[in-house]
PDB file of C-alpha atoms in Angstrom:
ATOM      1  CA  MET A  25       0.168  20.890  12.994  1.00 45.00           C
ATOM      2  CA  THR A  26      -0.769  18.702   9.851  1.00 51.00           C
ATOM      3  CA  VAL A  27      -3.428  16.495  10.465  1.00 46.00           C
ATOM      4  CA  GLU A  28      -1.376  13.267  10.325  1.00 50.00           C
ATOM      5  CA  GLY A  29       0.516  14.975  13.013  1.00 51.00           C
ATOM      6  CA  ARG A  30      -2.469  14.917  15.234  1.00 59.00           C
ATOM      7  CA  THR A  31      -3.171  12.651  18.148  1.00 60.00           C
ATOM      8  CA  TRP A  32      -5.896  10.914  19.054  1.00 56.00           C
ATOM      9  CA  ALA A  33      -6.391   8.327  21.764  1.00 58.00           C
ATOM     10  CA  GLY A  34      -2.215   8.818  21.851  1.00 65.00           C
ATOM     11  CA  THR A  35      -1.866   8.174  18.346  1.00 78.00           C
ATOM     12  CA  THR A  36      -1.448  10.146  15.166  1.00 84.00           C
ATOM     13  CA  LEU A  37      -3.155   9.524  11.893  1.00 85.00           C
ATOM     14  CA  THR A  38       0.149   8.160  10.271  1.00 87.00           C
ATOM     15  CA  ASP A  39       0.341   5.662  13.130  1.00 89.00           C
ATOM     16  CA  ARG A  40      -3.250   4.567  12.676  1.00 90.00           C
ATOM     17  CA  ARG A  41      -2.871   4.281   8.955  1.00 93.00           C
ATOM     18  CA  ALA A  42       0.154   2.349   9.439  1.00 94.00           C
ATOM     19  CA  MET A  43      -1.611  -0.323  11.973  1.00 95.00           C
ATOM     20  CA  ARG A  44      -4.172  -0.526  10.195  1.00 96.00           C
ATOM     21  CA  ARG A  45      -2.249  -1.161   6.644  1.00 97.00           C
ATOM     22  CA  ARG A  46      -0.237  -4.184   9.138  1.00 97.00           C
ATOM     23  CA  GLN A  47      -3.946  -5.554  10.140  1.00 98.00           C
ATOM     24  CA  LEU A  48      -4.817  -5.965   6.684  1.00 98.00           C
ATOM     25  CA  LEU A  49      -1.034  -7.303   5.427  1.00 98.00           C
ATOM     26  CA  ASP A  50      -1.505  -9.552   8.489  1.00 98.00           C
ATOM     27  CA  ALA A  51      -4.849 -10.775   7.674  1.00 98.00           C
ATOM     28  CA  GLY A  52      -3.659 -11.582   4.150  1.00 98.00           C
ATOM     29  CA  LEU A  53      -0.560 -13.329   5.176  1.00 98.00           C
ATOM     30  CA  ASP A  54      -3.222 -15.474   7.348  1.00 97.00           C
ATOM     31  CA  LEU A  55      -5.389 -16.127   4.416  1.00 97.00           C
ATOM     32  CA  LEU A  56      -2.893 -16.658   1.814  1.00 97.00           C
ATOM     33  CA  GLY A  57      -0.304 -18.761   3.704  1.00 96.00           C
ATOM     34  CA  SER A  58      -3.521 -21.137   5.124  1.00 95.00           C
ATOM     35  CA  GLY A  59      -5.966 -21.052   2.450  1.00 94.00           C
ATOM     36  CA  GLY A  60      -4.175 -20.592  -0.230  1.00 92.00           C
ATOM     37  CA  SER A  61      -5.018 -18.103  -3.435  1.00 91.00           C
ATOM     38  CA  GLY A  62      -8.708 -18.696  -3.840  1.00 93.00           C
ATOM     39  CA  ALA A  63      -9.064 -17.840   0.138  1.00 96.00           C
ATOM     40  CA  VAL A  64      -7.977 -14.261  -0.529  1.00 96.00           C
ATOM     41  CA  SER A  65     -10.609 -12.024  -1.143  1.00 97.00           C
ATOM     42  CA  VAL A  66     -11.242  -8.008  -0.271  1.00 98.00           C
ATOM     43  CA  ARG A  67     -14.278  -8.877   1.879  1.00 98.00           C
ATOM     44  CA  ALA A  68     -12.225 -12.030   3.761  1.00 98.00           C
ATOM     45  CA  VAL A  69      -9.410  -9.394   4.337  1.00 98.00           C
ATOM     46  CA  CYS A  70     -11.851  -7.253   5.689  1.00 98.00           C
ATOM     47  CA  ARG A  71     -13.090 -10.064   7.937  1.00 98.00           C
ATOM     48  CA  GLN A  72     -10.341 -11.125   9.101  1.00 97.00           C
ATOM     49  CA  SER A  73      -8.657  -7.908   9.902  1.00 97.00           C
ATOM     50  CA  LYS A  74     -11.945  -6.441  11.392  1.00 97.00           C
ATOM     51  CA  LEU A  75     -11.670  -3.501   9.272  1.00 97.00           C
ATOM     52  CA  THR A  76     -13.941  -1.933   6.649  1.00 97.00           C
ATOM     53  CA  GLU A  77     -13.381  -1.981   2.724  1.00 97.00           C
ATOM     54  CA  ARG A  78     -12.672   2.134   3.270  1.00 96.00           C
ATOM     55  CA  TYR A  79      -9.587   1.056   4.959  1.00 97.00           C
ATOM     56  CA  PHE A  80      -8.638  -1.754   2.657  1.00 98.00           C
ATOM     57  CA  TYR A  81      -9.077   0.906  -0.655  1.00 97.00           C
ATOM     58  CA  GLU A  82      -7.317   3.540   1.648  1.00 96.00           C
ATOM     59  CA  ASN A  83      -4.227   1.080   1.649  1.00 97.00           C
ATOM     60  CA  PHE A  84      -4.325  -1.091  -1.462  1.00 98.00           C
ATOM     61  CA  ALA A  85      -6.180  -0.241  -5.113  1.00 97.00           C
ATOM     62  CA  ASP A  86      -7.244  -4.099  -5.364  1.00 97.00           C
ATOM     63  CA  ARG A  87      -6.824  -7.819  -3.914  1.00 97.00           C
ATOM     64  CA  ASP A  88      -3.699  -8.049  -6.313  1.00 97.00           C
ATOM     65  CA  GLU A  89      -1.597  -5.385  -4.999  1.00 97.00           C
ATOM     66  CA  LEU A  90      -2.730  -6.399  -1.467  1.00 97.00           C
ATOM     67  CA  ILE A  91      -1.173 -10.328  -2.502  1.00 97.00           C
ATOM     68  CA  LEU A  92       1.944  -8.477  -3.695  1.00 97.00           C
ATOM     69  CA  ALA A  93       2.598  -6.724  -0.890  1.00 98.00           C
ATOM     70  CA  VAL A  94       2.377  -9.686   1.300  1.00 98.00           C
ATOM     71  CA  TYR A  95       4.867 -11.984  -0.993  1.00 98.00           C
ATOM     72  CA  GLU A  96       7.369  -8.982  -0.976  1.00 97.00           C
ATOM     73  CA  GLY A  97       7.303  -8.697   2.815  1.00 97.00           C
ATOM     74  CA  VAL A  98       7.879 -12.501   3.103  1.00 97.00           C
ATOM     75  CA  VAL A  99      10.539 -12.480   0.275  1.00 97.00           C
ATOM     76  CA  HIS A 100      12.467  -9.291   2.429  1.00 97.00           C
ATOM     77  CA  ASP A 101      12.259 -11.667   5.390  1.00 96.00           C
ATOM     78  CA  ALA A 102      13.622 -14.701   3.618  1.00 96.00           C
ATOM     79  CA  HIS A 103      16.606 -12.413   1.705  1.00 96.00           C
ATOM     80  CA  ARG A 104      17.626 -10.820   5.234  1.00 96.00           C
ATOM     81  CA  THR A 105      17.355 -13.749   7.220  1.00 96.00           C
ATOM     82  CA  LEU A 106      19.737 -15.372   4.557  1.00 95.00           C
ATOM     83  CA  VAL A 107      22.197 -12.545   4.284  1.00 94.00           C
ATOM     84  CA  GLU A 108      22.406 -12.456   8.448  1.00 95.00           C
ATOM     85  CA  ALA A 109      22.657 -15.843   8.712  1.00 94.00           C
ATOM     86  CA  VAL A 110      25.742 -16.185   6.420  1.00 92.00           C
ATOM     87  CA  ASP A 111      26.965 -13.187   7.779  1.00 92.00           C
ATOM     88  CA  THR A 112      27.158 -14.404  11.560  1.00 91.00           C
ATOM     89  CA  ALA A 113      28.395 -17.721  10.238  1.00 87.00           C
ATOM     90  CA  GLY A 114      32.070 -17.413  10.172  1.00 78.00           C
ATOM     91  CA  ARG A 115      34.457 -17.686   7.243  1.00 79.00           C
ATOM     92  CA  GLY A 116      33.989 -21.643   6.405  1.00 84.00           C
ATOM     93  CA  ALA A 117      32.049 -22.730   3.539  1.00 85.00           C
ATOM     94  CA  GLU A 118      30.291 -25.558   5.537  1.00 89.00           C
ATOM     95  CA  ALA A 119      29.226 -22.948   8.410  1.00 91.00           C
ATOM     96  CA  ARG A 120      27.979 -20.515   6.154  1.00 90.00           C
ATOM     97  CA  ALA A 121      26.055 -23.231   4.085  1.00 91.00           C
ATOM     98  CA  GLU A 122      24.507 -25.049   7.414  1.00 93.00           C
ATOM     99  CA  ALA A 123      23.808 -21.468   8.947  1.00 94.00           C
ATOM    100  CA  ALA A 124      21.928 -20.109   5.839  1.00 93.00           C
ATOM    101  CA  VAL A 125      19.832 -23.626   5.287  1.00 94.00           C
ATOM    102  CA  THR A 126      18.977 -24.081   8.810  1.00 95.00           C
ATOM    103  CA  ALA A 127      17.747 -20.267   8.980  1.00 95.00           C
ATOM    104  CA  PHE A 128      15.683 -20.302   5.781  1.00 95.00           C
ATOM    105  CA  VAL A 129      14.008 -24.245   6.836  1.00 94.00           C
ATOM    106  CA  THR A 130      13.338 -22.473  10.311  1.00 95.00           C
ATOM    107  CA  LEU A 131      11.548 -19.513   9.027  1.00 95.00           C
ATOM    108  CA  ILE A 132       9.775 -21.230   6.483  1.00 93.00           C
ATOM    109  CA  LEU A 133       8.755 -24.211   9.052  1.00 92.00           C
ATOM    110  CA  ASP A 134       8.445 -22.394  12.314  1.00 93.00           C
ATOM    111  CA  ASP A 135       5.833 -20.324  10.490  1.00 95.00           C
ATOM    112  CA  PRO A 136       4.229 -22.630   7.342  1.00 94.00           C
ATOM    113  CA  ARG A 137       2.299 -19.406   6.254  1.00 96.00           C
ATOM    114  CA  LYS A 138       5.258 -17.488   4.941  1.00 96.00           C
ATOM    115  CA  GLY A 139       6.548 -20.789   3.259  1.00 95.00           C
ATOM    116  CA  ARG A 140       3.353 -21.580   1.233  1.00 95.00           C
ATOM    117  CA  VAL A 141       3.172 -17.579   0.315  1.00 96.00           C
ATOM    118  CA  LEU A 142       6.819 -17.686  -0.601  1.00 96.00           C
ATOM    119  CA  LEU A 143       7.235 -21.117  -2.361  1.00 94.00           C
ATOM    120  CA  LEU A 144       3.128 -22.367  -3.274  1.00 93.00           C
ATOM    121  CA  ALA A 145       1.433 -19.187  -3.779  1.00 95.00           C
ATOM    122  CA  PRO A 146       3.372 -17.790  -6.916  1.00 94.00           C
ATOM    123  CA  LEU A 147       2.592 -21.287  -8.718  1.00 91.00           C
ATOM    124  CA  ALA A 148      -1.108 -20.700  -8.027  1.00 91.00           C
ATOM    125  CA  ASP A 149      -2.029 -17.163  -8.205  1.00 92.00           C
ATOM    126  CA  PRO A 150      -1.175 -15.547 -11.701  1.00 89.00           C
ATOM    127  CA  ALA A 151      -0.611 -11.970  -9.428  1.00 86.00           C
ATOM    128  CA  LEU A 152       2.225 -13.526  -8.243  1.00 94.00           C
ATOM    129  CA  ASN A 153       3.791 -15.951 -10.685  1.00 92.00           C
ATOM    130  CA  ARG A 154       5.737 -13.198 -12.770  1.00 92.00           C
ATOM    131  CA  ARG A 155       7.050 -11.677  -9.259  1.00 94.00           C
ATOM    132  CA  GLY A 156       7.947 -15.054  -7.958  1.00 92.00           C
ATOM    133  CA  THR A 157       9.811 -15.570 -11.302  1.00 92.00           C
ATOM    134  CA  GLU A 158      11.641 -11.563 -10.930  1.00 93.00           C
ATOM    135  CA  ARG A 159      12.636 -12.842  -7.476  1.00 93.00           C
ATOM    136  CA  ILE A 160      15.073 -15.727  -8.574  1.00 92.00           C
ATOM    137  CA  PRO A 161      17.754 -13.563  -9.463  1.00 93.00           C
ATOM    138  CA  MET A 162      17.797 -12.093  -5.954  1.00 93.00           C
ATOM    139  CA  PHE A 163      18.592 -15.293  -4.029  1.00 93.00           C
ATOM    140  CA  ALA A 164      20.725 -16.702  -7.079  1.00 93.00           C
ATOM    141  CA  GLU A 165      23.116 -13.747  -6.312  1.00 93.00           C
ATOM    142  CA  LEU A 166      23.448 -14.582  -2.603  1.00 90.00           C
ATOM    143  CA  VAL A 167      24.127 -18.189  -3.465  1.00 89.00           C
ATOM    144  CA  ARG A 168      26.762 -17.161  -6.622  1.00 89.00           C
ATOM    145  CA  GLU A 169      28.577 -14.906  -3.832  1.00 86.00           C
ATOM    146  CA  GLN A 170      29.045 -17.993  -1.659  1.00 83.00           C
ATOM    147  CA  LEU A 171      30.752 -20.039  -4.621  1.00 82.00           C
ATOM    148  CA  SER A 172      34.312 -20.078  -5.565  1.00 75.00           C
ATOM    149  CA  ASP A 173      35.621 -16.992  -7.850  1.00 74.00           C
ATOM    150  CA  LYS A 174      37.926 -19.493  -9.550  1.00 75.00           C
ATOM    151  CA  VAL A 175      35.851 -20.320 -12.608  1.00 74.00           C
ATOM    152  CA  ASP A 176      33.821 -18.580 -15.365  1.00 81.00           C
ATOM    153  CA  GLU A 177      31.414 -15.922 -13.934  1.00 88.00           C
ATOM    154  CA  GLY A 178      29.204 -17.387 -16.267  1.00 89.00           C
ATOM    155  CA  ASP A 179      29.323 -20.824 -14.989  1.00 88.00           C
ATOM    156  CA  ARG A 180      28.876 -19.793 -11.150  1.00 88.00           C
ATOM    157  CA  ALA A 181      25.727 -17.964 -12.383  1.00 91.00           C
ATOM    158  CA  MET A 182      24.366 -20.672 -13.628  1.00 92.00           C
ATOM    159  CA  THR A 183      25.250 -23.280 -10.907  1.00 91.00           C
ATOM    160  CA  ALA A 184      23.716 -20.656  -8.759  1.00 92.00           C
ATOM    161  CA  THR A 185      20.281 -20.569 -10.432  1.00 93.00           C
ATOM    162  CA  ALA A 186      19.921 -24.214 -10.587  1.00 93.00           C
ATOM    163  CA  LEU A 187      20.851 -24.695  -7.036  1.00 93.00           C
ATOM    164  CA  VAL A 188      18.367 -22.309  -6.022  1.00 94.00           C
ATOM    165  CA  GLY A 189      15.745 -24.027  -8.152  1.00 94.00           C
ATOM    166  CA  GLY A 190      16.508 -27.359  -6.760  1.00 94.00           C
ATOM    167  CA  LEU A 191      16.338 -26.098  -3.321  1.00 94.00           C
ATOM    168  CA  ALA A 192      13.200 -24.169  -3.978  1.00 94.00           C
ATOM    169  CA  ASN A 193      11.397 -27.534  -5.424  1.00 94.00           C
ATOM    170  CA  LEU A 194      12.731 -29.734  -2.183  1.00 94.00           C
ATOM    171  CA  PHE A 195      11.372 -27.030   0.020  1.00 94.00           C
ATOM    172  CA  THR A 196       8.031 -27.110  -1.649  1.00 93.00           C
ATOM    173  CA  ALA A 197       7.410 -31.039  -1.792  1.00 94.00           C
ATOM    174  CA  TYR A 198       8.445 -30.712   2.219  1.00 93.00           C
ATOM    175  CA  LEU A 199       5.958 -28.085   2.340  1.00 91.00           C
ATOM    176  CA  GLY A 200       3.199 -30.201   0.456  1.00 88.00           C
ATOM    177  CA  GLY A 201       3.931 -33.055   2.338  1.00 90.00           C
ATOM    178  CA  SER A 202       5.134 -35.347  -0.752  1.00 94.00           C
ATOM    179  CA  LEU A 203       8.703 -35.561   0.953  1.00 93.00           C
ATOM    180  CA  ASP A 204       8.373 -37.121   4.166  1.00 94.00           C
ATOM    181  CA  VAL A 205      11.837 -36.918   5.859  1.00 95.00           C
ATOM    182  CA  SER A 206      12.996 -35.148   9.065  1.00 95.00           C
ATOM    183  CA  ARG A 207      13.661 -31.483   9.417  1.00 94.00           C
ATOM    184  CA  GLU A 208      17.319 -32.576  10.251  1.00 96.00           C
ATOM    185  CA  ARG A 209      17.564 -34.529   7.344  1.00 96.00           C
ATOM    186  CA  LEU A 210      16.192 -31.933   4.915  1.00 96.00           C
ATOM    187  CA  ILE A 211      18.485 -29.453   6.219  1.00 95.00           C
ATOM    188  CA  ALA A 212      21.799 -31.968   6.047  1.00 96.00           C
ATOM    189  CA  HIS A 213      21.017 -32.879   2.368  1.00 95.00           C
ATOM    190  CA  CYS A 214      20.567 -29.318   1.556  1.00 94.00           C
ATOM    191  CA  VAL A 215      23.837 -28.418   3.156  1.00 93.00           C
ATOM    192  CA  ARG A 216      25.172 -31.357   1.173  1.00 93.00           C
ATOM    193  CA  LEU A 217      24.047 -29.926  -2.363  1.00 91.00           C
ATOM    194  CA  VAL A 218      25.151 -26.536  -1.390  1.00 88.00           C
ATOM    195  CA  LEU A 219      28.721 -27.862  -0.568  1.00 88.00           C
ATOM    196  CA  GLY A 220      28.862 -30.219  -3.456  1.00 87.00           C
ATOM    197  CA  ALA A 221      28.050 -27.267  -5.918  1.00 80.00           C
ATOM    198  CA  ASN A 222      30.672 -25.007  -4.464  1.00 73.00           C
ATOM    199  CA  ALA A 223      32.882 -28.143  -4.692  1.00 71.00           C
ATOM    200  CA  LEU A 224      32.627 -27.980  -8.723  1.00 64.00           C
ATOM    201  CA  HIS A 225      34.495 -24.870  -8.514  1.00 57.00           C
ATOM    202  CA  SER A 226      37.055 -25.152  -6.412  1.00 56.00           C
TER     203      SER A 226
END
């Protein structure tokens, strides 16, 4: 049996390493999603996770690598949430738009940490700025797939990218407190934007 496979207190070394990594990522999400970029340091993460720096560096080369891992985890959650919402919404454009917007708003508002990490952190942290830009096409592609295929592919791509940017700015303003509307009104407005964009290509 390998060292990784040996058990101690009912868990293997591999399991314990995975648990420690999860603790560090959860601490990073708490700090980045609540206090912003300035709140995240190796010491702060270790203090929040109740783990030593030895375990931090067992999992991450430095602070920036942790922050990127936290961000990618939230991106994965958001992408999966949107895909699942669209897949289970039925065939109508309005139903798909409402399901996707509602699911995304629920994700970023019910756990505001995730909303701040996804939308606000890339604006403030140099380690995330480029990665945030790189992830825009991933979400634009989801939108593009919902637009009518009766028009030029380039137009679909531009509309999808513009729509993702516009929605991101709306959600950012809402999270930042500068947009004082109800959740229901926010969702309804975003759905109208999506349907309006689709109508341009019908």
